[in-house]
Coordinates of N, CA and C and ligand atoms in Angstrom, one line a residue:
M1 N 12.3 169.6 27.8 CA 11.4 169.5 27.1 C 11.0 170.6 26.3
L2 N 11.2 171.8 26.5 CA 10.5 173.0 25.5 C 11.8 173.1 24.7
E3 N 12.9 172.5 24.4 CA 13.5 172.2 23.4 C 13.0 171.4 22.7
I4 N 12.9 170.4 22.7 CA 12.3 169.5 21.9 C 11.3 169.9 20.9
A5 N 10.2 170.1 22.2 CA 9.1 171.0 21.8 C 9.1 172.2 19.9
A6 N 10.3 172.9 20.8 CA 11.0 173.9 19.4 C 11.2 173.4 18.3
L7 N 11.9 171.9 18.3 CA 12.1 171.8 17.4 C 11.0 171.1 16.6
Y8 N 10.2 170.7 16.9 CA 9.0 170.2 16.5 C 7.8 171.6 16.0
S9 N 7.8 172.6 16.1 CA 7.0 173.4 15.6 C 7.3 173.6 14.2
S10 N 6.1 174.1 13.6 CA 5.8 174.6 12.2 C 6.5 173.3 11.2
L11 N 6.2 172.2 11.8 CA 6.1 171.0 10.8 C 5.0 170.3 10.1
L12 N 5.5 170.1 8.8 CA 4.5 169.5 7.9 C 3.9 168.3 8.2
I13 N 2.6 168.2 8.2 CA 2.0 166.8 8.4 C 2.9 165.4 7.8
S14 N 3.3 165.8 6.5 CA 4.2 164.7 6.0 C 5.6 164.2 6.4
Q15 N 5.7 165.4 7.0 CA 7.4 165.4 7.8 C 7.0 164.2 9.1
I16 N 6.0 164.0 9.8 CA 5.7 163.6 11.1 C 5.6 162.0 10.7
K17 N 6.0 161.5 11.3 CA 6.0 159.9 11.2 C 4.9 159.7 12.0
G18 N 4.2 158.4 11.8 CA 3.4 157.6 12.5 C 1.8 158.7 13.0
V19 N 1.5 159.4 11.4 CA 0.2 160.0 11.9 C -0.9 159.4 11.7
P20 N -1.7 158.6 12.4 CA -2.6 157.7 12.4 C -3.5 158.2 11.2
Q21 N -4.1 157.0 10.3 CA -5.4 157.8 9.3 C -6.4 158.0 9.8
Q22 N -6.7 158.3 11.0 CA -7.9 158.5 11.4 C -8.0 160.0 11.9
F23 N -6.9 160.4 12.0 CA -6.2 161.7 12.4 C -6.6 162.4 11.2
L24 N -5.7 161.9 10.2 CA -6.0 162.5 8.6 C -7.2 162.5 8.0
D25 N -8.0 161.5 8.4 CA -9.5 161.7 8.1 C -10.2 162.8 8.8
L26 N -10.0 162.9 10.1 CA -10.9 163.8 10.8 C -10.5 165.3 10.5
K27 N -8.9 165.3 10.4 CA -8.5 167.1 9.7 C -9.1 167.4 8.3
N28 N -9.2 166.2 7.4 CA -9.6 166.6 6.5 C -11.1 167.2 6.4
Q29 N -11.7 166.5 7.0 CA -13.2 166.4 7.1 C -13.1 168.1 8.2
L30 N -12.6 168.4 8.7 CA -12.5 169.8 9.4 C -12.4 170.8 8.4
E31 N -11.1 170.5 7.6 CA -10.8 171.5 6.8 C -11.8 171.4 5.6
K32 N -12.8 170.6 5.3 CA -14.1 170.5 4.7 C -15.4 171.8 4.9
Y33 N -15.2 171.8 6.4 CA -16.2 173.0 6.9 C -15.4 174.0 7.5
G34 N -14.4 174.3 6.6 CA -13.6 175.7 6.8 C -12.8 176.0 8.3
F35 N -12.4 174.6 8.6 CA -11.3 174.9 9.5 C -10.1 174.5 9.1
E36 N -9.0 175.5 9.8 CA -7.8 175.0 9.4 C -6.8 174.1 10.2
V37 N -6.3 173.7 10.3 CA -5.7 172.4 11.3 C -4.4 172.5 11.0
I38 N -3.4 173.5 12.1 CA -1.9 172.7 12.0 C -1.3 172.5 13.0
I39 N -0.1 171.8 12.6 CA 0.7 171.1 13.6 C 1.7 171.9 13.8
E40 N 1.6 172.5 15.4 CA 2.4 173.8 16.0 C 2.0 173.5 17.2
L41 N 3.0 174.6 17.7 CA 2.6 174.5 19.5 C 1.7 176.0 19.8
P42 N 0.6 175.2 20.3 CA -0.3 176.1 20.4 C -0.4 177.4 21.4
P43 N -0.9 178.6 20.8 CA -0.3 179.5 21.4 C -0.5 179.8 22.9
K44 N -1.2 179.0 23.6 CA -1.3 178.6 25.1 C -0.4 177.9 25.2
R45 N 0.4 177.9 26.4 CA 1.8 177.4 26.7 C 0.8 175.8 27.8
G46 N 1.6 174.4 27.1 CA 1.0 173.7 28.1 C -0.3 172.7 27.3
A47 N -0.7 173.2 26.2 CA -1.8 172.8 25.4 C -1.6 171.8 24.8
Y48 N -2.5 170.7 24.3 CA -2.1 169.6 23.4 C -3.2 169.9 21.7
G49 N -4.0 170.7 22.6 CA -4.5 171.5 21.3 C -5.5 172.6 21.5
L50 N -5.8 173.2 20.6 CA -6.6 174.7 21.0 C -6.9 175.1 19.9
L51 N -8.2 175.5 19.8 CA -9.2 176.2 18.7 C -9.2 177.4 19.2
K52 N -9.2 178.8 18.3 CA -9.4 179.8 18.3 C -10.6 180.0 17.6
I53 N -11.7 180.5 18.1 CA -13.2 180.8 17.5 C -13.3 181.5 16.3
K54 N -12.7 182.4 16.4 CA -12.6 183.3 15.2 C -12.1 183.4 14.0
E55 N -10.8 182.6 14.2 CA -10.1 182.1 13.2 C -10.4 180.9 12.8
K56 N -11.3 180.0 13.3 CA -11.5 178.5 13.1 C -10.1 178.2 12.7
K57 N -9.5 178.1 13.5 CA -8.0 177.6 13.5 C -8.0 176.7 14.8
I58 N -7.2 175.3 14.3 CA -6.8 174.5 15.1 C -5.7 174.3 15.2
W59 N -4.6 174.3 16.3 CA -3.6 174.2 16.8 C -3.5 172.7 17.5
I60 N -2.4 171.9 16.8 CA -2.0 170.7 17.5 C -0.9 170.3 17.9
N61 N -0.9 170.1 19.1 CA 0.8 170.5 19.0 C 1.7 169.0 18.9
P62 N 2.5 169.2 18.2 CA 3.4 168.1 17.9 C 3.8 166.9 18.5
V63 N 3.6 167.3 19.9 CA 4.0 166.2 20.8 C 3.2 165.3 20.7
V64 N 1.9 165.6 20.7 CA 1.0 164.4 20.9 C 0.8 162.9 19.9
F65 N 1.8 163.5 19.0 CA 2.0 162.5 18.3 C 3.1 161.0 18.8
D66 N 4.0 161.9 19.4 CA 4.8 160.8 20.3 C 4.6 160.3 21.5
L67 N 3.3 161.0 21.9 CA 2.5 160.7 23.0 C 1.3 159.8 22.7
Q68 N 1.3 159.4 21.3 CA 0.1 158.5 21.0 C -1.3 159.3 21.3
I69 N -1.4 160.3 21.2 CA -2.9 161.0 21.7 C -3.1 161.8 20.3
A70 N -2.6 161.6 19.3 CA -3.1 162.7 18.3 C -4.3 162.8 18.1
T71 N -4.9 161.1 17.8 CA -6.7 161.1 17.4 C -7.4 161.4 18.7
P72 N -7.2 161.0 20.0 CA -8.2 161.3 20.8 C -8.2 163.4 21.1
T73 N -7.1 163.6 20.9 CA -6.6 165.2 21.1 C -7.4 166.0 19.6
L74 N -7.5 165.4 18.6 CA -8.0 166.2 17.4 C -9.8 166.0 17.8
I75 N -10.0 164.8 18.4 CA -11.7 164.6 18.4 C -11.7 165.6 19.5
H76 N -11.4 166.0 20.4 CA -11.6 166.9 21.4 C -11.7 168.0 20.6
E77 N -11.0 168.4 19.7 CA -10.7 169.8 19.5 C -12.1 169.8 17.9
S78 N -12.7 168.6 17.6 CA -13.4 168.5 16.5 C -14.7 168.8 17.5
V79 N -15.2 168.3 18.7 CA -16.4 168.5 19.5 C -16.6 169.9 19.6
H80 N -15.1 170.9 20.1 CA -15.4 172.4 19.8 C -15.4 173.0 18.8
A81 N -15.5 172.3 17.6 CA -15.4 173.0 16.0 C -17.1 172.8 15.9
A82 N -17.8 171.6 16.5 CA -18.7 171.4 16.0 C -19.8 172.3 16.8
Q83 N -19.1 172.7 18.3 CA -19.9 173.4 19.2 C -19.9 175.1 18.4
V84 N -18.7 175.5 17.5 CA -18.5 176.9 17.0 C -19.8 176.9 16.1
C85 N -19.9 175.8 15.2 CA -20.8 175.6 14.2 C -22.2 175.8 14.5
A86 N -22.5 175.4 15.7 CA -23.9 175.2 16.4 C -24.1 176.5 16.8
G87 N -23.2 177.1 17.3 CA -23.0 178.7 18.0 C -23.0 179.4 16.9
K88 N -22.8 179.2 15.5 CA -23.0 180.1 14.4 C -21.9 181.2 14.5
G89 N -20.9 180.8 15.1 CA -19.3 181.6 15.3 C -19.1 181.8 16.7
R90 N -20.2 181.6 17.2 CA -19.8 181.6 19.1 C -19.8 180.4 19.3
I91 N -19.3 179.7 20.7 CA -19.3 178.4 21.1 C -20.7 178.4 21.9
K92 N -20.9 177.5 21.8 CA -22.1 176.9 22.7 C -22.3 175.4 22.6
T93 N -23.2 174.8 23.9 CA -22.7 173.4 24.4 C -24.0 172.8 23.2
L94 N -23.9 171.8 22.9 CA -24.7 170.7 21.8 C -25.8 170.1 22.4
G95 N -25.7 170.2 24.2 CA -27.0 169.4 24.5 C -26.9 168.1 24.5
L96 N -25.7 167.4 24.8 CA -25.3 165.7 24.8 C -25.7 165.7 26.1
E97 N -26.3 164.0 25.5 CA -26.3 163.6 27.1 C -25.1 162.7 27.8
L98 N -24.5 162.6 27.1 CA -23.0 162.1 27.3 C -22.5 162.5 28.4
Q99 N -21.7 161.6 29.1 CA -20.9 161.7 30.5 C -19.7 161.3 30.2
P100 N -18.5 162.2 30.6 CA -17.1 161.9 30.8 C -16.9 160.4 31.8
I101 N -15.7 159.7 31.1 CA -15.8 158.9 32.1 C -14.7 159.4 33.5
P102 N -15.4 158.8 35.0 CA -15.1 159.4 36.1 C -13.4 159.8 36.3
A103 N -12.7 159.2 35.2 CA -11.2 159.7 35.3 C -11.5 161.3 34.2
A104 N -11.9 161.6 33.5 CA -11.7 162.7 33.2 C -12.8 164.1 33.6
R105 N -13.2 163.8 34.8 CA -13.7 164.9 35.4 C -12.8 165.8 36.0
R106 N -11.6 165.5 36.4 CA -10.8 166.6 37.2 C -10.4 167.2 35.8
L107 N -10.1 166.8 34.7 CA -9.7 167.9 33.5 C -11.0 168.9 33.2
F108 N -12.0 168.6 33.3 CA -13.0 169.7 32.7 C -13.5 170.5 34.2
L109 N -13.7 170.1 35.2 CA -14.0 171.0 36.6 C -12.7 171.6 37.1
R110 N -11.3 171.8 36.4 CA -10.3 172.5 36.6 C -11.2 174.1 35.9
Y111 N -11.7 174.2 35.1 CA -12.6 175.7 34.6 C -13.3 176.0 35.5
T112 N -12.9 177.1 36.3 CA -14.1 177.8 37.0 C -15.3 178.4 36.5
N113 N -15.3 178.6 35.3 CA -16.0 179.2 34.5 C -17.1 178.2 34.0
I114 N -18.5 177.9 35.0 CA -19.2 177.2 34.7 C -19.4 177.1 32.9
H115 N -19.7 178.1 31.9 CA -20.0 177.9 30.7 C -18.8 177.1 30.0
R116 N -17.5 177.5 30.4 CA -16.4 176.7 30.0 C -16.7 175.3 30.2
Q117 N -17.0 175.3 31.8 CA -17.0 173.7 32.1 C -17.8 173.0 31.5
D118 N -19.3 173.3 31.1 CA -20.6 172.7 30.2 C -19.3 172.8 28.8
I119 N -18.9 173.6 28.2 CA -18.2 173.5 26.6 C -17.3 172.2 27.1
E120 N -16.5 172.4 27.7 CA -15.5 171.2 28.3 C -16.1 169.8 28.4
R121 N -16.5 169.5 29.5 CA -17.6 168.3 29.7 C -18.0 167.3 28.3
E122 N -18.8 168.6 27.0 CA -19.1 168.1 25.9 C -17.8 167.3 25.6
A123 N -17.1 168.0 25.3 CA -15.8 167.9 24.3 C -15.0 166.2 25.2
Y124 N -14.7 166.4 26.6 CA -14.1 165.2 27.3 C -14.7 164.1 27.2
A125 N -16.5 164.4 27.0 CA -17.4 163.2 27.1 C -17.2 162.5 25.8
V126 N -17.2 163.1 24.6 CA -17.1 162.3 23.8 C -15.8 161.4 23.0
Q127 N -14.5 162.4 23.5 CA -13.7 161.7 23.4 C -13.4 160.3 24.2
T128 N -14.0 160.1 25.4 CA -13.7 159.1 26.3 C -14.9 157.8 26.1
Q129 N -15.4 158.6 25.0 CA -16.6 157.2 24.1 C -15.6 156.5 23.5
P130 N -16.1 154.9 23.4 CA -15.5 154.0 22.6 C -15.5 153.9 21.3
N131 N -16.4 155.0 20.8 CA -17.2 155.1 19.5 C -16.5 156.8 19.3
S132 N -15.5 157.4 20.0 CA -15.6 158.5 20.0 C -15.2 159.3 18.2
L133 N -14.6 158.6 17.6 CA -14.3 158.9 16.3 C -15.4 159.3 15.8
Q134 N -16.6 158.0 15.6 CA -17.7 158.4 14.6 C -18.6 159.1 15.6
L135 N -18.5 159.3 17.0 CA -19.2 160.6 17.4 C -18.7 161.9 16.7
A136 N -17.5 162.2 16.8 CA -17.0 163.5 16.4 C -17.4 163.7 14.9
T137 N -17.4 162.8 14.2 CA -17.3 162.6 12.7 C -19.2 163.1 12.4
S138 N -20.1 162.4 13.1 CA -21.5 162.6 13.3 C -21.7 164.3 13.8
L139 N -21.1 164.6 14.9 CA -21.2 165.8 15.3 C -20.9 167.0 14.5
L140 N -19.8 166.9 13.4 CA -19.4 167.8 12.5 C -20.9 167.6 11.3
Q141 N -20.7 166.8 11.0 CA -21.5 166.7 9.9 C -23.5 167.3 10.3
K142 N -23.6 166.8 11.5 CA -25.0 167.8 11.8 C -24.5 169.0 12.1
Y143 N -23.8 169.5 12.8 CA -23.6 171.2 12.6 C -22.8 171.8 11.9
C144 N -22.4 171.3 11.0 CA -21.1 172.4 10.1 C -21.7 172.1 8.8
Q145 N -22.5 171.2 8.7 CA -22.4 170.7 6.7 C -23.9 171.6 6.3
K146 N -23.4 172.6 5.5 CA -24.1 173.2 5.0 C -25.4 173.1 4.1
Ligands
LIG201 ZN1 -11.4 171.8 25.2

């Protein structure tokens, strides 16, 4: 697994096969709001996606394209991006009413910090809605549009 992952590091998006249009659209939107999206192994081992708040930099693990979860992964990180915009450089919850589907509960409950749990609960809630892409797009518009 690790060797395969290493081969994938630092690929240009144009070199990756099967990048969904929705992924590209969302990536463009994030870049418009000053976030950098890179397709590279995230500095945190085992993560599919990662956002570094201070640098406004989003890592997307290249393996998500093979797993066909690239768009939901970017949607998840987009919610964190909107949370950063809302917190004006710090991360804050948006106060969404949505709840994640039950199957996603274990994914955010593993975070022991309660603030972090709320942050993740929102990201998983949006990610697991049937209209997740539109939701993420409108959250970015609402909180990041200057
Ligand atoms: Zn997250």
